[in-house]
Short mmCIF file of C-alpha atoms in Angstrom, two decimals:
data_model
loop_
_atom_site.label_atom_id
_atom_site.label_comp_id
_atom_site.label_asym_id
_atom_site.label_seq_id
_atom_site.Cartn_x
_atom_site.Cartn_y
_atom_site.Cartn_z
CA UNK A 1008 33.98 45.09 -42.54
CA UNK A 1009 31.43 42.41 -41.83
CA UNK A 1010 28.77 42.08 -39.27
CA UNK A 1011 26.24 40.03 -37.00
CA UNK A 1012 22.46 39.01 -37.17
CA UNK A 1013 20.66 40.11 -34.63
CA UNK A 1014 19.15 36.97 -33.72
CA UNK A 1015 21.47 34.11 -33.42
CA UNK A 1016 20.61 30.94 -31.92
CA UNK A 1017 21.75 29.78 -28.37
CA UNK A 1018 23.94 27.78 -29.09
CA UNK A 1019 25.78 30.16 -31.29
CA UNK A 1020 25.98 33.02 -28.72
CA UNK A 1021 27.22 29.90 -26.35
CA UNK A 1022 29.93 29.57 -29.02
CA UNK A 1023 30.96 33.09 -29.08
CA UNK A 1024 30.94 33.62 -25.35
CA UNK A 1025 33.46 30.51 -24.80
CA UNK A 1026 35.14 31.60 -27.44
CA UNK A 1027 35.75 35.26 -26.53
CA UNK A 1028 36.64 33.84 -22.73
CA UNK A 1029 39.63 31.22 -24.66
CA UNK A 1030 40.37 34.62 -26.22
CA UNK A 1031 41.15 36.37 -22.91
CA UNK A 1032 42.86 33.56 -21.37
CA UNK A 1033 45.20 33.20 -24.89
CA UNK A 1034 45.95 37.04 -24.59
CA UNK A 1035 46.42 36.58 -20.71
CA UNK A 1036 49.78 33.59 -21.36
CA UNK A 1037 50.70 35.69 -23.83
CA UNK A 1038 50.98 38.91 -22.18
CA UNK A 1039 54.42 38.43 -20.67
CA UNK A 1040 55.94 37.39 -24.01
CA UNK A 1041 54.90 40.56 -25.43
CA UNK A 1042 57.63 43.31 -26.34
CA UNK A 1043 58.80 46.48 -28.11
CA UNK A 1044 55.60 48.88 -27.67
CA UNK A 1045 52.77 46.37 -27.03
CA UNK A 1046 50.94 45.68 -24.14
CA UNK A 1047 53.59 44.32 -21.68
CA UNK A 1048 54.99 48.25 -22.20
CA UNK A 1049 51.85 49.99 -21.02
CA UNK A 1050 51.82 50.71 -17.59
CA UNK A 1051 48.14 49.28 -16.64
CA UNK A 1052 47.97 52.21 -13.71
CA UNK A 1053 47.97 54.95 -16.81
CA UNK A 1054 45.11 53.08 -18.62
CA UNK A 1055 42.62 52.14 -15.78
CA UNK A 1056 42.33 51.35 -12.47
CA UNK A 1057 39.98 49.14 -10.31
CA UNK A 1058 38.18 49.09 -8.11
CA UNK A 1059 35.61 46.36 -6.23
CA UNK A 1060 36.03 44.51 -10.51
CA UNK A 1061 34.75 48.04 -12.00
CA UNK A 1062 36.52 50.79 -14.45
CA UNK A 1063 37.68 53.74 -12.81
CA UNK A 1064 38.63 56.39 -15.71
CA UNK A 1065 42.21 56.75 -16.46
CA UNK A 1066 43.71 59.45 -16.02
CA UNK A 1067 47.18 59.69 -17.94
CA UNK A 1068 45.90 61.82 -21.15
CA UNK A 1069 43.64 64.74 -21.46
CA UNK A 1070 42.44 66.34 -24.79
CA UNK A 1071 44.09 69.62 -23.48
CA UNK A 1072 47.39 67.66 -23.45
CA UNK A 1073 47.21 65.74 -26.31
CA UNK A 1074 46.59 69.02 -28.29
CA UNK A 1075 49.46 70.46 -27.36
CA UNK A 1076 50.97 68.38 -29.49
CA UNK A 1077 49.50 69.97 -32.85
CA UNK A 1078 50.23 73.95 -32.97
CA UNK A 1079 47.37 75.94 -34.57
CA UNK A 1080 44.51 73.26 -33.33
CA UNK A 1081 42.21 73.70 -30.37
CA UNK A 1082 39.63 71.84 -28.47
CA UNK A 1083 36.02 72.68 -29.57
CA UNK A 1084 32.57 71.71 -27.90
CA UNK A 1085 28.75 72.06 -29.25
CA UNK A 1086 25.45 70.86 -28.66
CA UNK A 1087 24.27 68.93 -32.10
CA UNK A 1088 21.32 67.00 -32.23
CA UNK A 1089 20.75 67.03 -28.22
CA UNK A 1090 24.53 65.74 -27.37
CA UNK A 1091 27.50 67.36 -26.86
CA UNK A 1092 29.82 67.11 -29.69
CA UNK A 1093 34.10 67.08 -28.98
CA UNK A 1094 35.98 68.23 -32.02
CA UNK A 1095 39.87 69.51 -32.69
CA UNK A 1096 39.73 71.95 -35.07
CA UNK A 1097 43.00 74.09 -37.11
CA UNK A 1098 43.46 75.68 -40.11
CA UNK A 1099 42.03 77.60 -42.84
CA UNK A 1100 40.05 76.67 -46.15
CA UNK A 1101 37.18 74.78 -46.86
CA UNK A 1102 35.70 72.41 -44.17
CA UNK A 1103 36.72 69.11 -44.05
CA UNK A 1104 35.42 66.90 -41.02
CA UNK A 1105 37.12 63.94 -40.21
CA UNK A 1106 35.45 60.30 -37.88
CA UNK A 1107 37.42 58.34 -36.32
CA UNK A 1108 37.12 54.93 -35.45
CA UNK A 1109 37.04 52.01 -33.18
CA UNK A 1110 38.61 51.82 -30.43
CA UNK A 1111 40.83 55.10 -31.27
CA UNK A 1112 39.75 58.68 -30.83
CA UNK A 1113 40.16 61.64 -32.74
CA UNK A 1114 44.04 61.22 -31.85
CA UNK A 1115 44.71 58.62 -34.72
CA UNK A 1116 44.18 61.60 -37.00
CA UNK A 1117 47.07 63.12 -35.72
CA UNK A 1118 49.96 62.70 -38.27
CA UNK A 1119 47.64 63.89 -40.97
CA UNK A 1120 45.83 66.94 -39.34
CA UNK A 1121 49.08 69.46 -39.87
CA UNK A 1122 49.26 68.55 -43.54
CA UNK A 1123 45.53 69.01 -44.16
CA UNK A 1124 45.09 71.68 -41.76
CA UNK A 1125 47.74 73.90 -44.37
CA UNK A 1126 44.85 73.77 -47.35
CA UNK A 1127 41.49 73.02 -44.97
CA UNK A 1128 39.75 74.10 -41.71
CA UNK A 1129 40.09 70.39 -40.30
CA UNK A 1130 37.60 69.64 -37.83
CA UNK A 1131 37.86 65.66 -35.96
CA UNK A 1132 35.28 64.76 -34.74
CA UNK A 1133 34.49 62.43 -32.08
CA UNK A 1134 30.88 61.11 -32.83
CA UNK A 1135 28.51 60.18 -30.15
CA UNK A 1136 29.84 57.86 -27.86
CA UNK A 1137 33.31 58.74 -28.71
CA UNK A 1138 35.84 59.82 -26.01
CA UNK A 1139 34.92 63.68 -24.80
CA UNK A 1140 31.56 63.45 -26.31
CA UNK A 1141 28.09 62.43 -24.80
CA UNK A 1142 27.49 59.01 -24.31
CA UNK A 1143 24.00 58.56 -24.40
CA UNK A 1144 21.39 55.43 -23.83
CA UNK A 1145 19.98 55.80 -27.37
CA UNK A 1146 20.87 57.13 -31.32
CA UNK A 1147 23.41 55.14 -32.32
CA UNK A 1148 21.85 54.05 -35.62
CA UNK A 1149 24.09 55.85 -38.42
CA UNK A 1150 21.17 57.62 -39.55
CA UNK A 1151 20.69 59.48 -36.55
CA UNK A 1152 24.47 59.90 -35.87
CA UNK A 1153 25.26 61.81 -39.52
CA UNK A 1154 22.26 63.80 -38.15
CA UNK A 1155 24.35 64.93 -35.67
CA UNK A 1156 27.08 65.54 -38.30
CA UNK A 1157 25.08 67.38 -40.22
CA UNK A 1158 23.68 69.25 -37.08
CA UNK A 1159 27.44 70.24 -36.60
CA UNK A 1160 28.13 71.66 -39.39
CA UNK A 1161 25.28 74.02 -39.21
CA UNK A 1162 26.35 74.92 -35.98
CA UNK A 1163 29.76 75.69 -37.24
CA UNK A 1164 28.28 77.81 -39.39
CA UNK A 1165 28.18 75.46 -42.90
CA UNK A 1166 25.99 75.03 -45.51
CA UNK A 1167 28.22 71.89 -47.57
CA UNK A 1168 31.16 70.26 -46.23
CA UNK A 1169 33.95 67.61 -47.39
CA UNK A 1170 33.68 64.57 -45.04
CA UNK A 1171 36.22 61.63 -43.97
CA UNK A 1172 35.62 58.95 -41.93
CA UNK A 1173 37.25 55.90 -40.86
CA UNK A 1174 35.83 52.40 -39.86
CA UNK A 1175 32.51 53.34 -37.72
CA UNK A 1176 33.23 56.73 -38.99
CA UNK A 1177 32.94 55.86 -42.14
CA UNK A 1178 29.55 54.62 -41.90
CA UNK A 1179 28.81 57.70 -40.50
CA UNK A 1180 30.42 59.92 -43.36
CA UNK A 1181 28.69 57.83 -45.93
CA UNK A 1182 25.28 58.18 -44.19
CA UNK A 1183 25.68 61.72 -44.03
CA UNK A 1184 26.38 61.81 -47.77
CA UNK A 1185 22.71 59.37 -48.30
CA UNK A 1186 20.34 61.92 -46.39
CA UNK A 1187 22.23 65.10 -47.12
CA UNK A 1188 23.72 65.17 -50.17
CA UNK A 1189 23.27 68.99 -50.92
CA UNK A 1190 25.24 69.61 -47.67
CA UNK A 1191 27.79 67.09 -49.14
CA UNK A 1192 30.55 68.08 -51.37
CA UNK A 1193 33.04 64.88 -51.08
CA UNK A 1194 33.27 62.28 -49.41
CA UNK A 1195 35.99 59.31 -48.10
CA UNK A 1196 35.56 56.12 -46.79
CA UNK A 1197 38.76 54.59 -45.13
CA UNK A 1198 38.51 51.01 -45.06
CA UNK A 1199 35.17 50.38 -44.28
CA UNK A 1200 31.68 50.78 -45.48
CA UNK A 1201 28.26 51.50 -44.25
CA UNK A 1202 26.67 48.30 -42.74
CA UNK A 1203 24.88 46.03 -46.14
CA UNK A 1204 24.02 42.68 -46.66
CA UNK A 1205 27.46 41.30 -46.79
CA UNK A 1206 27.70 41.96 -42.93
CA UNK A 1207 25.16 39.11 -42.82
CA UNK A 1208 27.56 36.35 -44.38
CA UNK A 1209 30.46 36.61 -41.91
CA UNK A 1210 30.71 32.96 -40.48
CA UNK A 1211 30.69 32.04 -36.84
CA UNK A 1212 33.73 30.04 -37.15
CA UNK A 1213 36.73 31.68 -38.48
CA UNK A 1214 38.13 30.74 -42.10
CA UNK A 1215 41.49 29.25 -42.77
CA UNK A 1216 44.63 31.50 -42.65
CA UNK A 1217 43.16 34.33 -40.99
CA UNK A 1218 45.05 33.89 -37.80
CA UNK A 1219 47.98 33.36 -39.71
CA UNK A 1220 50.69 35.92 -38.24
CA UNK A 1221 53.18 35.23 -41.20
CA UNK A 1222 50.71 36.50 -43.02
CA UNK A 1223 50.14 39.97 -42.46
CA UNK A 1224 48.26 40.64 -45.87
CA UNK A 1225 45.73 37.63 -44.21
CA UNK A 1226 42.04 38.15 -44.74
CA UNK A 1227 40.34 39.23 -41.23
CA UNK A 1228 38.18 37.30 -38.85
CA UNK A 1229 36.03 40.76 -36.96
CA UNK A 1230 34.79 38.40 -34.13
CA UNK A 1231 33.73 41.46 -31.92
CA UNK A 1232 31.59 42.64 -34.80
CA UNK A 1233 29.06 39.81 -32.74
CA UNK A 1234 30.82 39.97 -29.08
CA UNK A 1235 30.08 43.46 -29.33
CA UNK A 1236 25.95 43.23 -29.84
CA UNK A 1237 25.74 40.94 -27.08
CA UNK A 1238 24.07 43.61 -23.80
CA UNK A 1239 26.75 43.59 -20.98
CA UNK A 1240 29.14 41.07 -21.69
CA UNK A 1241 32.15 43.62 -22.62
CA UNK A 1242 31.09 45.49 -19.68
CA UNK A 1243 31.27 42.88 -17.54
CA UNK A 1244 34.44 40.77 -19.19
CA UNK A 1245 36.86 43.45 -19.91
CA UNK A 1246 37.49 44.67 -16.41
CA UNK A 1247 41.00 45.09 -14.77
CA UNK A 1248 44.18 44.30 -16.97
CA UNK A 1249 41.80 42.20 -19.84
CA UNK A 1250 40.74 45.74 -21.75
CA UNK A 1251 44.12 46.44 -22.64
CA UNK A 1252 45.10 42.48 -23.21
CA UNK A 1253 41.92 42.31 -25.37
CA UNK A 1254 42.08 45.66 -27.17
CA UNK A 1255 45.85 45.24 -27.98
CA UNK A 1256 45.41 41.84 -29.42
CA UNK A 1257 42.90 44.03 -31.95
CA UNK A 1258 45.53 46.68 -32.19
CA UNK A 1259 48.48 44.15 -33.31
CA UNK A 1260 45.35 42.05 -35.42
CA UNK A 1261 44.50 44.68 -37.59
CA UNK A 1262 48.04 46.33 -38.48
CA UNK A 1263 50.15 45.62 -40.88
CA UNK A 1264 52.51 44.93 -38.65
CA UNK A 1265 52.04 44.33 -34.85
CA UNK A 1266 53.77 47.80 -34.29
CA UNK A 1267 51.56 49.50 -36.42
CA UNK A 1268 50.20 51.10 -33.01
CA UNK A 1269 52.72 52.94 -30.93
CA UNK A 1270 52.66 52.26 -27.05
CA UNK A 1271 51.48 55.84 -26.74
CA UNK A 1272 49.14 56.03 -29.29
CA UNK A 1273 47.78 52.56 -27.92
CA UNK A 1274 47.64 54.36 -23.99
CA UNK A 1275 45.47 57.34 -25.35
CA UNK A 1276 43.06 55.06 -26.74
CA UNK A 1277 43.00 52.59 -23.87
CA UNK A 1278 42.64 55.52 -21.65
CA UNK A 1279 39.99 56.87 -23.52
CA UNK A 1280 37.40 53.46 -23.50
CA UNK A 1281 38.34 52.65 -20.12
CA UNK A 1282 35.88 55.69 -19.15
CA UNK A 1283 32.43 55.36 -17.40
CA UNK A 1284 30.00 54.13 -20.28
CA UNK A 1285 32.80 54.28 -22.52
CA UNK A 1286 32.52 50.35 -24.00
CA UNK A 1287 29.36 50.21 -23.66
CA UNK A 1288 28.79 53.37 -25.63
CA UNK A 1289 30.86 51.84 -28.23
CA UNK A 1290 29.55 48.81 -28.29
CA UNK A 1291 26.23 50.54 -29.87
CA UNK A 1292 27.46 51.38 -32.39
CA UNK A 1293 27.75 47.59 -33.65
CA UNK A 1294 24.25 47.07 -31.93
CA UNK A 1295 23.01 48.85 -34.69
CA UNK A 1296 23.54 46.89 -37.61
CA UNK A 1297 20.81 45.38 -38.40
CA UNK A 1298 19.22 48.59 -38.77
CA UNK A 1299 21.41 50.19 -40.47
CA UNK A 1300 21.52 47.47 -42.89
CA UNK A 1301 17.73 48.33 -43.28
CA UNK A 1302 18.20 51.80 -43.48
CA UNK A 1303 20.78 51.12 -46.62
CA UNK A 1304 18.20 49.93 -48.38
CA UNK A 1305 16.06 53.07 -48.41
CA UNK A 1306 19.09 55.06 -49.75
CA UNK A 1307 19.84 55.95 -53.16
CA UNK A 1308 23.04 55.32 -54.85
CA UNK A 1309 25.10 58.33 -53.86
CA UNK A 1310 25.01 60.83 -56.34
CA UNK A 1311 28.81 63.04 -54.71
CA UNK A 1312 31.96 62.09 -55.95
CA UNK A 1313 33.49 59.09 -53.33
CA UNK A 1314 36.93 58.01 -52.86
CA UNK A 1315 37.50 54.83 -51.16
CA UNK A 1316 41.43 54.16 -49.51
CA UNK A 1317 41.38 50.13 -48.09
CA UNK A 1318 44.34 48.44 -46.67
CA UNK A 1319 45.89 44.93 -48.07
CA UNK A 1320 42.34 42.96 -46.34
CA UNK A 1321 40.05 46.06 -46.09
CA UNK A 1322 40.25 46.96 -49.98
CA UNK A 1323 38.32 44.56 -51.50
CA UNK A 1324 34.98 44.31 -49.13
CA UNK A 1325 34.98 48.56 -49.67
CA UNK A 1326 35.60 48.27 -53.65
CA UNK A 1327 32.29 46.12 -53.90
CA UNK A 1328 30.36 48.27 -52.08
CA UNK A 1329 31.28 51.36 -53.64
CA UNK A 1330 30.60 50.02 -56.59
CA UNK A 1331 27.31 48.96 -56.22
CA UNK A 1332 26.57 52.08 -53.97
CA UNK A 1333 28.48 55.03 -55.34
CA UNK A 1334 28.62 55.19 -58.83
CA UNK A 1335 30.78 58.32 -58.98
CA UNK A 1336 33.44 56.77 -56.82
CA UNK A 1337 37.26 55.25 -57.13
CA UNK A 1338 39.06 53.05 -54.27
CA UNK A 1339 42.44 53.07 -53.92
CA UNK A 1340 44.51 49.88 -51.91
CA UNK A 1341 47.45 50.93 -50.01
CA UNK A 1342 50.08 48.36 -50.00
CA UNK A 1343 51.52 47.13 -47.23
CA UNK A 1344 48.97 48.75 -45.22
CA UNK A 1345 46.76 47.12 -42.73
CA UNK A 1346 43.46 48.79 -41.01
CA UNK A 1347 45.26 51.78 -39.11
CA UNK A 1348 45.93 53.72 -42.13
CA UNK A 1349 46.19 57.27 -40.44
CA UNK A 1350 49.06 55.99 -38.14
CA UNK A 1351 50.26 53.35 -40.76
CA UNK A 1352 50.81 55.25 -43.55
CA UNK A 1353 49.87 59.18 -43.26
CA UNK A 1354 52.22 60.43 -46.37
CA UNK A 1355 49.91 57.91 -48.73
CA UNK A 1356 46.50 59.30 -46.84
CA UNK A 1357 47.64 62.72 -47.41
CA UNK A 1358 48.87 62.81 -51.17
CA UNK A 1359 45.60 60.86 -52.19
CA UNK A 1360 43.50 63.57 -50.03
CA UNK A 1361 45.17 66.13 -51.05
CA UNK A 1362 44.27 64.90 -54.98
CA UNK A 1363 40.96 63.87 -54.46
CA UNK A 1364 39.92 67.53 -52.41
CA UNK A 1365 41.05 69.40 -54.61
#
């Protein structure tokens, strides 16, 4: 993962604005020549509807539904840190809390939460800001957010757990290793790491070949890392049918494949951010960078044992930093496997949990 200064001259955040509105009208031809279980499947009246240009919330999927889906697992709720915490939780054996990431929910965990749940008491998580959870104004640095991790737990009734996390969750599940490491017995990091200097270096135009669909083991150009710190414009842009034209160009972007998504694991999600405060409560979570590029910087190398799984263009970026940031720490690249590794390729996820937890 890279990321975005937080103060970038005019004429830059002109750049990015024309650029994300070319986006929109790209994904907007496009849409009709879409097939199999993209966008052009997803019956826009299940994901939002509008009304006077604003976001109603969607209302095809509820967490009571989707958990149906997964004997032995329930819907759990608790106040952590001041917000309201969602979780799924099943099976027995030592903790193991799994974070999502953007723009999924906990439901991306799905595939692997029966496995796990047969050798752990899985809990996933969905942070603040995250579907059923609080969305408040403020706390979305990653310091404060693996407070409310940590906050959790105790709750829960645990002294030291195993943690997982996934793109912005795993910034959270490595932060929560950095300030509580005696409450920290393992940890994962699935193809991403916390926010460092390299976030800094991401150009403003993209690099050759990494729009190149022929490619699909292509380095990645994360424009919305800086779209996304920019107050309101998501808000304001991705109204009507452009959230799910926008969010399932990301969806087919970062796959493997651009059917690494299913159409109904793509109308959860797009259900899910199309709620009040939804995008803009997950837009904070990039807002926070900068800090939490700071905030790195006070940490000490973690001292827990890390394992690192990266896709084909999210291995290398997570090798370096674990490296220079976890001594006690292995990454492993998953071939033919692009950023949605849960949904991807579950089996792989599993086996190399299953290893590593052990």
């Amino acid at each position: 993962m890279f990321g975005n200064q937080s103060r970038w001259p005019a004429k830059c955040t002109a750049i990015l604005l024309i650029a994300a509105l070319m986006l929109l009208s790209a994904c907007a031809r496009n849409s009709n020549e879409q097939d199999g279980e993209r966008a052009a499947d997803i019956n826009p009246k299940k994901v939002a509807l509008t009304t006077a240009g604003k976001l109603t919330p969607g209302k095809a999927f509820s967490d009571e539904e989707l958990v149906k889906e997964l004997p032995g697992f329930k819907n759990g709720y608790k106040e952590a840190n001041g917000v309201k915490l969602h979780y799924v939780e099943g099976g027995k054996g030592e903790p193991l809390f799994l974070l999502p990431g953007w723009p999924v929910t906990w439901y991306s965990f799905r595939n692997m939460m029966p496995e796990l749940a047969k050798y752990y008491h899985v809990y996933v998580v969905e942070y603040r800001g995250m579907g059923s959870s609080d969305k408040p104004q403020s706390g979305y640095d990653k310091k404060t957010m693996a407070k409310d991790i940590y906050e959790l737990a105790k709750a829960l009734g645990y002294k030291s757990i195993n943690i997982a996390g996934h793109d912005i969750g795993a910034t959270i599940a490595y932060a929560y290793a950095a300030n509580y490491p005696e409450a920290t017995k393992k940890v994962v990091l699935m193809d991403a790491s916390h926010p460092n200097d390299n976030f800094l270096k991401i150009p403003i135009l993209p690099p050759p070949g990494v729009y190149d669909e022929s490619n699909p083991e292509r380095p990645k150009f994360y424009w919305w890392f800086a779209v996304n710190t920019i107050p309101g414009l998501s808000e304001q842009m991705l109204q009507d049918k452009q959230l799910d034209l926008v969010y399932n160009w990301i969806y087919d972007y970062m796959g493997y494949t651009k059917d690494a998504l299913s159409k109904k694991e793509r109308e959860v999600y797009l259900a899910a951010y199309s709620q009040p405060d939804a995008l803009r409560a997950g837009n904070e979570w990039y807002k926070t960078f900068r800090d939490d590029i700071e905030t790195l910087k006070t940490y000490k190398p973690l001292s827990v044992p890390v394992l690192g799984i990266g896709g084909v263009s999210g291995y290398g970026m997570l090798e370096q930093f674990l490296n220079e940031h976890a001594p006690n720490s292995k990454t492993v690249k998953l071939e033919k496997t692009g950023h949605w590794i849960m949904e991807e390729n579950p089996q792989a996820a599993i086996k190399l949990f299953r290893e590593f937890f052990r």
